[in-house]
GROMACS .gro file of C-alpha atoms in nm:
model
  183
    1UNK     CA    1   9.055  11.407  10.782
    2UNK     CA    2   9.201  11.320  11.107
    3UNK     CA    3   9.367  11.643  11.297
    4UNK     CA    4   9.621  11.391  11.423
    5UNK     CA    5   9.753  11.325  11.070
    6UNK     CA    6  10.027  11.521  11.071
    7UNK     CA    7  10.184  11.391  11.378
    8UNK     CA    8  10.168  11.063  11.239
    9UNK     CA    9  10.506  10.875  11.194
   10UNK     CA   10  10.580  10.532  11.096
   11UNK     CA   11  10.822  10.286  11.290
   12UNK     CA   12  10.906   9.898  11.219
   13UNK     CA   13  10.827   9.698  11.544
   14UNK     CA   14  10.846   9.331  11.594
   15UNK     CA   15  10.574   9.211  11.868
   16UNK     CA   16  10.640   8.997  12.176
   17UNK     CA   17  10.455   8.641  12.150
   18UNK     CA   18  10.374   8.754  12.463
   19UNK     CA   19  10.427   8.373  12.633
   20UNK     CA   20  10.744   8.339  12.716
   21UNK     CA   21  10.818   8.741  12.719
   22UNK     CA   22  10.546   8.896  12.900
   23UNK     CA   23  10.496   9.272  12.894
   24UNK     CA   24  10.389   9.505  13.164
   25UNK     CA   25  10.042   9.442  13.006
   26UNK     CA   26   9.970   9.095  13.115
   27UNK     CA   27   9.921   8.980  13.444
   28UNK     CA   28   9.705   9.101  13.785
   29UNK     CA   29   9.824   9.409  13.966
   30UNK     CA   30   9.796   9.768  14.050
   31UNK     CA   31  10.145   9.813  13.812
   32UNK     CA   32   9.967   9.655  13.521
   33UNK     CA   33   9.608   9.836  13.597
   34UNK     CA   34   9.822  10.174  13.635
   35UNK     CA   35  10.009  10.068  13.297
   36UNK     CA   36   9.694  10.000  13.095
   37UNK     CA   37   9.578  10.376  13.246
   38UNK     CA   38   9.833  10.542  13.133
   39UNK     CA   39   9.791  10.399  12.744
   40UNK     CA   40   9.448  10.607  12.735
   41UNK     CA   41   9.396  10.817  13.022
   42UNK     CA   42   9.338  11.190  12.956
   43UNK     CA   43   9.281  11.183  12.629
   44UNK     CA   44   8.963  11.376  12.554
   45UNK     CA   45   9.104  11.621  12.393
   46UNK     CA   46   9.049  11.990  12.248
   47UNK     CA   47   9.059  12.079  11.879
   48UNK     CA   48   9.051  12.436  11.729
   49UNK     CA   49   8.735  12.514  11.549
   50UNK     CA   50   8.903  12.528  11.167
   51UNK     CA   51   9.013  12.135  11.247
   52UNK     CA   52   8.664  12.062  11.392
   53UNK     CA   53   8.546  12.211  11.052
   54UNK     CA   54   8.674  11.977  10.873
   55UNK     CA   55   8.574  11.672  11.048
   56UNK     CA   56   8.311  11.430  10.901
   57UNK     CA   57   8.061  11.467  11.216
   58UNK     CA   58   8.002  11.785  11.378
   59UNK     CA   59   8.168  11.790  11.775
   60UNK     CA   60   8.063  12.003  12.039
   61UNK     CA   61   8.185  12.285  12.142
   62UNK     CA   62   8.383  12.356  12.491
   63UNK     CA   63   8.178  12.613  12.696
   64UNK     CA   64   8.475  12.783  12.874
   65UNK     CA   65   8.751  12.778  12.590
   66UNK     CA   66   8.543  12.940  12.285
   67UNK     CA   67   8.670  12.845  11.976
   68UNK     CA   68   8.730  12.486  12.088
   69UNK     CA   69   8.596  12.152  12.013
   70UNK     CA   70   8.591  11.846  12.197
   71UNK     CA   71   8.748  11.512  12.016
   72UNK     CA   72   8.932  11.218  12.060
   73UNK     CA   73   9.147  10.927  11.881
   74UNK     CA   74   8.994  10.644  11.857
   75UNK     CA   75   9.340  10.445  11.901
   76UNK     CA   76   9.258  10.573  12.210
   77UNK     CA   77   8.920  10.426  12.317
   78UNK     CA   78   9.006  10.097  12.149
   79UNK     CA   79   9.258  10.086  12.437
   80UNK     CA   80   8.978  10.126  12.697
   81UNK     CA   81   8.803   9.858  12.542
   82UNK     CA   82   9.055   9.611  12.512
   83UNK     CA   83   9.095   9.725  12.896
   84UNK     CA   84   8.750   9.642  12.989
   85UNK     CA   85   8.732   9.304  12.772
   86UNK     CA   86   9.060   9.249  12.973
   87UNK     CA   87   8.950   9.303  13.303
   88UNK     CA   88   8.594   9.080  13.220
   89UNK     CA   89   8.847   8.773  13.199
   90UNK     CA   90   8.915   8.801  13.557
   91UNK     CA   91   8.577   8.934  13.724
   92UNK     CA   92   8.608   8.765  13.999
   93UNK     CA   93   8.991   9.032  14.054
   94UNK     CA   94   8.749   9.295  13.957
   95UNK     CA   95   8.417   9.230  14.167
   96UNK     CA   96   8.385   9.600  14.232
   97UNK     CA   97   8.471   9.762  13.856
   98UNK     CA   98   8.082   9.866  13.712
   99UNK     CA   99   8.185   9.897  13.412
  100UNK     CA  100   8.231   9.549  13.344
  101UNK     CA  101   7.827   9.516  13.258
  102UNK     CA  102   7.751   9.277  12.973
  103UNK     CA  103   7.641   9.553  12.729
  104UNK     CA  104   7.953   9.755  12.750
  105UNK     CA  105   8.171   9.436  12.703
  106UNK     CA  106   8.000   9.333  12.458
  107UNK     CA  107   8.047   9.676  12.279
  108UNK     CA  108   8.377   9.716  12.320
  109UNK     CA  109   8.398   9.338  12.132
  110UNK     CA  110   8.252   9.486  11.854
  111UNK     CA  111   8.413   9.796  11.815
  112UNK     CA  112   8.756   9.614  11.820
  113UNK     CA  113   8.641   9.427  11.590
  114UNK     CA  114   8.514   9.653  11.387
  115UNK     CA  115   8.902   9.851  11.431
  116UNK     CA  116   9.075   9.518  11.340
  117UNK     CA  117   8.865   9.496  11.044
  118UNK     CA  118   8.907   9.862  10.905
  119UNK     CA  119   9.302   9.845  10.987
  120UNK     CA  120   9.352   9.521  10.874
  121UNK     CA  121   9.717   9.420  10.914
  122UNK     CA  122   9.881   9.228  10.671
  123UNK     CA  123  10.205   9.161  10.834
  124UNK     CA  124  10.265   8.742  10.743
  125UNK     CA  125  10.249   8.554  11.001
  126UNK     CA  126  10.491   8.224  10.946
  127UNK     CA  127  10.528   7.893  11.018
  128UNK     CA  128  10.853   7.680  11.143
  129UNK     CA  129  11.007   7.387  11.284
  130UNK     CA  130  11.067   7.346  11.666
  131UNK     CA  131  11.326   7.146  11.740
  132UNK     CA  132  11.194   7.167  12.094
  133UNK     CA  133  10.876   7.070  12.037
  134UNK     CA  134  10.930   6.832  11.696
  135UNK     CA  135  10.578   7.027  11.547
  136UNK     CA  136  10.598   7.313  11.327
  137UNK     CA  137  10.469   7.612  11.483
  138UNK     CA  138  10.316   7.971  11.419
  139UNK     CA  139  10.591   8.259  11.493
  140UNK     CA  140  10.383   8.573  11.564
  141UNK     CA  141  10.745   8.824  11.602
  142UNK     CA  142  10.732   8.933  11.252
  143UNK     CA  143  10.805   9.263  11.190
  144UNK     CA  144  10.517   9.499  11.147
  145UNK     CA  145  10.474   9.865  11.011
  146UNK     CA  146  10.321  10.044  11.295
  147UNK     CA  147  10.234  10.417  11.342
  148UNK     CA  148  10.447  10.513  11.639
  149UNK     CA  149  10.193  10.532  11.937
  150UNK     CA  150  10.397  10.754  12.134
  151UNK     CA  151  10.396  11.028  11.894
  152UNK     CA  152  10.052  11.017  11.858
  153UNK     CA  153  10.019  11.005  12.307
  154UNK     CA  154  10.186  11.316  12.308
  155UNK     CA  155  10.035  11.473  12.036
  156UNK     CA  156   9.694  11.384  12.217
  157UNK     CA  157   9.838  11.530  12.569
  158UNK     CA  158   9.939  11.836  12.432
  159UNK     CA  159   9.584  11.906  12.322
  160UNK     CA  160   9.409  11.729  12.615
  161UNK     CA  161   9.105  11.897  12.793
  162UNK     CA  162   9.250  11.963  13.169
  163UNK     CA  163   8.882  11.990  13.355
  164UNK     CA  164   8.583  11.834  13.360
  165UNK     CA  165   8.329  11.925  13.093
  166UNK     CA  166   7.967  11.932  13.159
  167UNK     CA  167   7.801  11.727  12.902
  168UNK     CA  168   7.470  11.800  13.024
  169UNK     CA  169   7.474  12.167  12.922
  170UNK     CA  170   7.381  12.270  12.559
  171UNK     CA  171   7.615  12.498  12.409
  172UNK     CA  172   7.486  12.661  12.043
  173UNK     CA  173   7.757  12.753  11.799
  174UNK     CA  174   7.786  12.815  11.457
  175UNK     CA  175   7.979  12.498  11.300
  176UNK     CA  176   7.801  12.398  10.999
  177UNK     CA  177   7.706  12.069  11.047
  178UNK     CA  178   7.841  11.873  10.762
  179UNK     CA  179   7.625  11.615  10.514
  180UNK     CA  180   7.575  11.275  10.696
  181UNK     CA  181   7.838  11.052  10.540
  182UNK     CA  182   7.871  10.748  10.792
  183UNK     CA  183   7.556  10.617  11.021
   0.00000   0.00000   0.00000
């Protein structure tokens, strides 16, 4: 269903522990605020109408480019939410953000949730003997099958929306609006 499908390629990737190995994801600083950015920014993005066709929710149309739909990945808004629950941790980095508001946290929560649920990864997780520490203890590196997120970034640029779309305009168009399948 996705328009996205075809771009989609596979890749095995072991993750950091993130402890000892930190990424340029963790921490407080314009570098890892800019970093975070650049994993979602500019991603509403433009789909041609026979793609929006065959989506399972009708989108709406782009005023200026006829034959256009917007869309987006939801990879992609995950990301903003994992953002936001990020930058909650440390309000007191972020006094000004205003998007930190209980209600939106607590959305995003749920809609991870909800992602980590439907995409369930079943990598194993295992368990082993520290000499350093004389416990056994959890070793998260495993290898995992992942879809390779920057093939799916630049599929998602090339088809990004470039201006600002007025959602407060109606625009008609003749889509069909398919059957209701998810609520």
């Amino acid at each position: 269903i996705a328009p996205a499908q075809a771009s989609l390629e596979y890749e095995v990737k072991s993750f950091t522990a993130g402890r000892e190995h930190k990424t340029i994801y963790q921490g407080l600083s314009d570098d890892v605020d800019r970093a975070w950015g650049e994993l979602y920014n500019h991603t509403l993005l433009k789909i041609p109408k026979n793609e929006a066709a065959l989506l399972p929710n009708k989108t709406y149309p782009i005023k200026d480019e006829p034959g256009y739909y917007l869309a987006g990945l939801d990879v992609f808004h995950q990301l903003h939410c994992l953002n936001n629950v990020r930058r909650a941790l440390h309000r007191e980095y972020y006094v000004n953000d205003t998007h930190l508001d209980e209600d939106h946290v607590s959305h995003c929560i749920d809609s991870i949730r909800q992602s980590l649920m439907c995409n369930a990864d079943i990598s194993v997780n295992v368990w082993q003997w520290s000499n350093e520490l004389s416990a056994v203890v959890g070793y998260s590196t495993q290898a995992h099958s992942c879809r390779n997120f920057n093939k799916l970034r630049e599929w998602a640029q090339e088809r990004r929306v470039h201006k600002w779309i007025d959602t407060r305009l109606f625009v008609d168009d003749d889509l069909p609006t398919p059957p209701i399948i998810y609520k």
